[in-house]
């Protein structure tokens, strides 16, 4: 066997790939060969490391040196200095924003300090396209343990004891769900992995499928053994081409290795996995709509019961779990329920992966133990708000979730406390907002999303969301009335309580939570005709301060509608009736004489 | 095409094999450090490095191999340091690929310093 003294890991996640990591990889291959290092240094393309903000990332082991924002032209320096001569390329190291110090080691980054990587432990560490690398990290050992030493009932019992709950957002106990399906009558039984991740700003499941696809396959296979299923589907959005490609390859490799397919590991247990690409409709994340889509029907939900456990795919017992849920299973079986239950809070065990986006320094993928506070995630791991701006709210759980204000930041992150505060755990999208974000605008954004994604089957969701959006549009246009707020609240509760599926039942959450915490902002829009964040165009006015205006005429030249009048060296004036509030004049004015009010 | 794993033992064997090849991503306790400044390279450090990797692979050893820049003792290059956990850092000088099996066999594996090649010790 050949030993490579150093391994160079190049991130091949979607973020770094779009940042140019494929070119970096090609250049590395060329440079290594040129310097005669290709027999000593191994190049490994990995999944996402999580610190997407700093990508493309290159990590050199054994030292664990992390290079950030690497460009193809930096490659020759990394090879000739670091890999050949052992000198770290200082200028490419991560720079700590507060102290401006360079951080040479991957593990020393504050971003990783409070994280606990269980599901993501291989993401960014192994090559997801090589099954042996997964096996070398104890991959498929849990499957071997389950098949060799445990009965299906014992597997279910272990998952129950671990306290694993559905990571798709609802938080239903996974082991209990498996038990329903195991006891259901009917053959064959099906397993589904829900990879229809559709929340704006969420990419947890994508990163797991891309970075460690075998973990998902192993989890599903263990679940199939426990439930007695013979067929499985991974439902993944077609907009995730890299995930689809790696999953297909992983299934093929697992089958070739006898870890999937007929007679797994020489036992009489057989399980097949099919990849089903979805067209990306948000509603297809709902389990009954998802199953309809797999069966070739239009993706629309149906009333439950019957639940999938009794009547799912083609009327047969079906168990459906989210990507992250499946990815937790191998660790639980391998390390035991007690180990898993030692992480988290009393009711919520284990960890949760979040996609941290929006107005935060370190956007990326983080995995934290349950029970951590939102403040720790945003400020300690995420590095706080960029540009010295003030934190305003964090939106959790996508269009189904809610906004939490500063006062709720010390809440423990678990299913119950978040639901109590009006947000939801959701699948794990976290959008951070600063003082420049208008809350009414945020609610409009999400309502616009759910309106477009509603399948239209049930009236409350189809009509209710549209009406609520109309009210929000009115408020944003400065035509709202105080009664609108009551109407909005009433409609929201009606839609919440009477919609057919999760989409409609949760679509009002962005409105309800913002009304609860930011009612004053709605009132400012209605009563004072003012948008405090300065976002809603209809409520803004631009004025020229006469004492600062020098009459340079720069503003008249950029105004697209000719709303500014004035002659050279004389004070200019904006005609409010003509002004479209684009703000171009304020940006252009060299004397900062134009102010937004 | 890869072989099908027939049973649990097959899986275990494959795991041990792959673990070995991924060791470079952990950093082992024992380190071998090769001087890779211009002086080192000019006097044959690259060949010494190749010999070290070959010897480690032959003996299936878990050792971290690092390089370092010029430390000023250019006269004695190629320089190779061996650091065993809890022991002094030993620097060998004028190392040739021929010396490598001895340094690894005697010192890295058995802890006996190859005295005739030593040019420095650091506590």
Short mmCIF file of N, CA and C in Angstrom, two decimals, chain A residues 399-492:
data_model
loop_
_atom_site.label_atom_id
_atom_site.label_comp_id
_atom_site.label_asym_id
_atom_site.label_seq_id
_atom_site.Cartn_x
_atom_site.Cartn_y
_atom_site.Cartn_z
N UNK A 399 -40.30 29.43 5.45
CA UNK A 399 -41.61 30.03 5.30
C UNK A 399 -42.62 29.48 6.31
N UNK A 400 -42.28 28.36 6.93
CA UNK A 400 -43.18 27.79 7.92
C UNK A 400 -42.84 28.30 9.31
N UNK A 401 -41.75 28.99 9.41
CA UNK A 401 -41.25 29.35 10.74
C UNK A 401 -41.60 30.76 11.13
N UNK A 402 -40.91 31.22 12.16
CA UNK A 402 -41.22 32.56 12.64
C UNK A 402 -39.97 33.36 12.89
N UNK A 403 -40.17 34.63 13.21
CA UNK A 403 -39.06 35.53 13.50
C UNK A 403 -38.92 35.68 15.01
N UNK A 404 -37.72 35.54 15.51
CA UNK A 404 -37.50 35.77 16.92
C UNK A 404 -36.69 37.04 17.11
N UNK A 405 -37.10 37.87 18.09
CA UNK A 405 -36.38 39.11 18.34
C UNK A 405 -35.22 38.89 19.30
N UNK A 406 -34.46 39.94 19.51
CA UNK A 406 -33.32 39.93 20.43
C UNK A 406 -33.65 39.32 21.79
N UNK A 407 -34.86 39.64 22.32
CA UNK A 407 -35.21 39.20 23.67
C UNK A 407 -35.36 37.68 23.76
N UNK A 408 -35.47 37.00 22.62
CA UNK A 408 -35.65 35.55 22.67
C UNK A 408 -34.36 34.81 22.30
N UNK A 409 -33.26 35.55 22.21
CA UNK A 409 -32.03 34.93 21.74
C UNK A 409 -31.45 33.94 22.74
N UNK A 410 -31.82 34.06 24.01
CA UNK A 410 -31.24 33.16 25.00
C UNK A 410 -32.08 31.93 25.24
N UNK A 411 -33.07 31.76 24.40
CA UNK A 411 -33.91 30.58 24.46
C UNK A 411 -33.08 29.35 24.08
N UNK A 412 -33.39 28.22 24.74
CA UNK A 412 -32.69 27.00 24.38
C UNK A 412 -33.24 26.49 23.05
N UNK A 413 -32.35 26.08 22.19
CA UNK A 413 -32.78 25.59 20.88
C UNK A 413 -33.26 24.14 21.01
N UNK A 414 -34.55 23.96 21.15
CA UNK A 414 -35.16 22.64 21.10
C UNK A 414 -36.59 22.80 20.57
N UNK A 415 -37.21 21.71 20.19
CA UNK A 415 -38.50 21.78 19.51
C UNK A 415 -39.52 22.56 20.33
N UNK A 416 -39.61 22.25 21.64
CA UNK A 416 -40.68 22.83 22.44
C UNK A 416 -40.51 24.32 22.68
N UNK A 417 -39.31 24.74 23.07
CA UNK A 417 -39.20 26.17 23.41
C UNK A 417 -39.34 27.04 22.16
N UNK A 418 -38.88 26.55 21.02
CA UNK A 418 -39.01 27.36 19.82
C UNK A 418 -40.48 27.47 19.41
N UNK A 419 -41.20 26.36 19.47
CA UNK A 419 -42.61 26.41 19.11
C UNK A 419 -43.34 27.35 20.07
N UNK A 420 -42.99 27.28 21.34
CA UNK A 420 -43.62 28.14 22.34
C UNK A 420 -43.41 29.62 22.04
N UNK A 421 -42.23 29.92 21.47
CA UNK A 421 -41.91 31.32 21.18
C UNK A 421 -42.48 31.77 19.85
N UNK A 422 -43.12 30.86 19.12
CA UNK A 422 -43.75 31.26 17.87
C UNK A 422 -42.93 30.96 16.63
N UNK A 423 -41.74 30.38 16.84
CA UNK A 423 -40.94 29.94 15.70
C UNK A 423 -41.05 28.42 15.64
N UNK A 424 -40.33 27.79 14.74
CA UNK A 424 -40.24 26.34 14.78
C UNK A 424 -38.80 25.96 14.50
N UNK A 425 -38.45 24.75 14.92
CA UNK A 425 -37.12 24.24 14.61
C UNK A 425 -37.00 24.13 13.10
N UNK A 426 -38.07 23.65 12.49
CA UNK A 426 -38.05 23.47 11.04
C UNK A 426 -36.93 22.54 10.65
N UNK A 427 -36.57 22.61 9.40
CA UNK A 427 -35.51 21.72 8.96
C UNK A 427 -34.15 22.30 9.33
N UNK A 428 -34.09 23.59 9.67
CA UNK A 428 -32.83 24.13 10.15
C UNK A 428 -32.31 25.35 9.41
N UNK A 429 -33.16 26.02 8.70
CA UNK A 429 -32.71 27.25 8.06
C UNK A 429 -32.71 28.40 9.06
N UNK A 430 -31.63 29.17 9.10
CA UNK A 430 -31.55 30.31 10.01
C UNK A 430 -31.18 31.54 9.19
N UNK A 431 -32.10 32.50 9.10
CA UNK A 431 -31.79 33.71 8.36
C UNK A 431 -31.67 34.86 9.36
N UNK A 432 -30.49 35.44 9.45
CA UNK A 432 -30.26 36.52 10.41
C UNK A 432 -30.55 37.86 9.74
N UNK A 433 -31.25 38.72 10.47
CA UNK A 433 -31.60 40.02 9.90
C UNK A 433 -31.07 41.14 10.78
N UNK A 434 -30.62 42.21 10.15
CA UNK A 434 -30.13 43.34 10.92
C UNK A 434 -31.11 44.51 10.82
N UNK A 435 -30.69 45.64 11.35
CA UNK A 435 -31.60 46.77 11.47
C UNK A 435 -32.09 47.29 10.12
N UNK A 436 -31.41 46.92 9.04
CA UNK A 436 -31.84 47.38 7.73
C UNK A 436 -32.94 46.53 7.12
N UNK A 437 -33.39 45.52 7.88
CA UNK A 437 -34.43 44.66 7.35
C UNK A 437 -35.79 45.15 7.84
N UNK A 438 -36.74 45.26 6.91
CA UNK A 438 -38.09 45.67 7.30
C UNK A 438 -38.92 44.42 7.57
N UNK A 439 -39.53 44.37 8.73
CA UNK A 439 -40.25 43.18 9.15
C UNK A 439 -41.48 42.93 8.27
N UNK A 440 -42.17 43.98 7.88
CA UNK A 440 -43.33 43.81 7.01
C UNK A 440 -42.89 43.22 5.67
N UNK A 441 -41.74 43.69 5.22
CA UNK A 441 -41.20 43.21 3.96
C UNK A 441 -40.84 41.73 4.05
N UNK A 442 -40.30 41.33 5.21
CA UNK A 442 -39.94 39.93 5.42
C UNK A 442 -41.19 39.05 5.36
N UNK A 443 -42.23 39.49 6.08
CA UNK A 443 -43.48 38.72 6.08
C UNK A 443 -44.02 38.63 4.65
N UNK A 444 -43.92 39.72 3.91
CA UNK A 444 -44.39 39.71 2.52
C UNK A 444 -43.60 38.72 1.69
N UNK A 445 -42.28 38.71 1.89
CA UNK A 445 -41.43 37.80 1.13
C UNK A 445 -41.87 36.35 1.32
N UNK A 446 -42.07 35.97 2.59
CA UNK A 446 -42.41 34.58 2.85
C UNK A 446 -43.82 34.24 2.38
N UNK A 447 -44.74 35.20 2.54
CA UNK A 447 -46.11 34.95 2.08
C UNK A 447 -46.15 34.83 0.56
N UNK A 448 -45.33 35.62 -0.08
CA UNK A 448 -45.25 35.55 -1.53
C UNK A 448 -44.76 34.17 -1.95
N UNK A 449 -43.81 33.66 -1.18
CA UNK A 449 -43.27 32.34 -1.45
C UNK A 449 -44.33 31.26 -1.27
N UNK A 450 -45.02 31.27 -0.13
CA UNK A 450 -46.01 30.21 0.11
C UNK A 450 -47.21 30.37 -0.83
N UNK A 451 -47.52 31.60 -1.20
CA UNK A 451 -48.62 31.78 -2.15
C UNK A 451 -48.27 31.10 -3.48
N UNK A 452 -47.03 31.31 -3.92
CA UNK A 452 -46.62 30.71 -5.18
C UNK A 452 -46.52 29.20 -5.08
N UNK A 453 -46.18 28.69 -3.88
CA UNK A 453 -45.94 27.26 -3.73
C UNK A 453 -47.17 26.48 -3.27
N UNK A 454 -48.23 27.18 -2.88
CA UNK A 454 -49.44 26.48 -2.46
C UNK A 454 -49.96 25.66 -3.65
N UNK A 455 -50.36 24.41 -3.37
CA UNK A 455 -50.77 23.57 -4.49
C UNK A 455 -52.19 23.90 -4.94
N UNK A 456 -52.95 24.60 -4.09
CA UNK A 456 -54.26 25.06 -4.49
C UNK A 456 -55.38 24.08 -4.19
N UNK A 457 -55.04 22.96 -3.55
CA UNK A 457 -56.07 21.95 -3.34
C UNK A 457 -57.12 22.40 -2.31
N UNK A 458 -56.68 22.96 -1.19
CA UNK A 458 -57.65 23.35 -0.17
C UNK A 458 -57.82 24.87 -0.13
N UNK A 459 -59.05 25.29 0.14
CA UNK A 459 -59.39 26.72 0.03
C UNK A 459 -58.67 27.61 1.04
N UNK A 460 -58.58 27.21 2.32
CA UNK A 460 -57.96 28.15 3.27
C UNK A 460 -56.56 28.56 2.84
N UNK A 461 -55.79 27.60 2.38
CA UNK A 461 -54.41 27.89 2.00
C UNK A 461 -54.37 28.68 0.70
N UNK A 462 -55.13 28.22 -0.28
CA UNK A 462 -55.10 28.85 -1.60
C UNK A 462 -55.58 30.30 -1.54
N UNK A 463 -56.73 30.50 -0.88
CA UNK A 463 -57.32 31.84 -0.83
C UNK A 463 -56.75 32.67 0.32
N UNK A 464 -56.61 32.01 1.48
CA UNK A 464 -56.22 32.74 2.69
C UNK A 464 -54.86 33.40 2.54
N UNK A 465 -53.91 32.66 1.99
CA UNK A 465 -52.56 33.21 1.87
C UNK A 465 -52.58 34.41 0.93
N UNK A 466 -53.35 34.29 -0.13
CA UNK A 466 -53.44 35.38 -1.11
C UNK A 466 -54.03 36.64 -0.46
N UNK A 467 -55.08 36.45 0.32
CA UNK A 467 -55.70 37.61 0.98
C UNK A 467 -54.74 38.24 1.98
N UNK A 468 -54.04 37.41 2.73
CA UNK A 468 -53.10 37.97 3.71
C UNK A 468 -52.01 38.75 3.00
N UNK A 469 -51.57 38.22 1.87
CA UNK A 469 -50.54 38.91 1.12
C UNK A 469 -51.04 40.26 0.61
N UNK A 470 -52.32 40.28 0.21
CA UNK A 470 -52.90 41.56 -0.25
C UNK A 470 -52.89 42.60 0.87
N UNK A 471 -53.23 42.14 2.07
CA UNK A 471 -53.22 43.07 3.20
C UNK A 471 -51.80 43.60 3.44
N UNK A 472 -50.83 42.68 3.40
CA UNK A 472 -49.44 43.10 3.62
C UNK A 472 -48.99 44.08 2.54
N UNK A 473 -49.40 43.81 1.32
CA UNK A 473 -49.03 44.72 0.23
C UNK A 473 -49.60 46.11 0.49
N UNK A 474 -50.84 46.13 0.99
CA UNK A 474 -51.48 47.41 1.31
C UNK A 474 -50.68 48.16 2.38
N UNK A 475 -50.31 47.41 3.42
CA UNK A 475 -49.58 48.05 4.52
C UNK A 475 -48.24 48.60 4.01
N UNK A 476 -47.58 47.81 3.20
CA UNK A 476 -46.27 48.24 2.69
C UNK A 476 -46.41 49.44 1.76
N UNK A 477 -47.58 49.56 1.13
CA UNK A 477 -47.79 50.68 0.22
C UNK A 477 -48.26 51.93 0.94
N UNK A 478 -48.42 51.81 2.26
CA UNK A 478 -48.85 52.96 3.04
C UNK A 478 -50.35 53.16 3.03
N UNK A 479 -51.06 52.13 2.59
CA UNK A 479 -52.51 52.25 2.54
C UNK A 479 -53.21 51.37 3.57
N UNK A 480 -52.44 50.93 4.55
CA UNK A 480 -53.03 50.04 5.56
C UNK A 480 -53.84 50.80 6.59
N UNK A 481 -54.79 50.05 7.19
CA UNK A 481 -55.59 50.61 8.28
C UNK A 481 -55.33 49.77 9.53
N UNK A 482 -55.60 50.36 10.69
CA UNK A 482 -55.36 49.61 11.91
C UNK A 482 -56.21 48.35 11.98
N UNK A 483 -57.41 48.41 11.40
CA UNK A 483 -58.25 47.20 11.41
C UNK A 483 -57.59 46.05 10.65
N UNK A 484 -56.74 46.43 9.71
CA UNK A 484 -56.07 45.39 8.92
C UNK A 484 -55.29 44.41 9.79
N UNK A 485 -54.75 44.94 10.89
CA UNK A 485 -53.94 44.06 11.73
C UNK A 485 -54.80 42.97 12.36
N UNK A 486 -56.02 43.35 12.78
CA UNK A 486 -56.91 42.34 13.36
C UNK A 486 -57.36 41.35 12.29
N UNK A 487 -57.66 41.90 11.11
CA UNK A 487 -58.08 41.03 10.01
C UNK A 487 -56.96 40.05 9.65
N UNK A 488 -55.76 40.59 9.64
CA UNK A 488 -54.59 39.76 9.32
C UNK A 488 -54.46 38.63 10.33
N UNK A 489 -54.61 38.97 11.59
CA UNK A 489 -54.45 37.97 12.64
C UNK A 489 -55.55 36.91 12.55
N UNK A 490 -56.80 37.39 12.31
CA UNK A 490 -57.92 36.44 12.22
C UNK A 490 -57.73 35.48 11.04
N UNK A 491 -57.37 36.06 9.90
CA UNK A 491 -57.17 35.22 8.72
C UNK A 491 -56.04 34.23 8.96
N UNK A 492 -54.97 34.72 9.59
CA UNK A 492 -53.82 33.86 9.83
C UNK A 492 -54.22 32.65 10.67
#
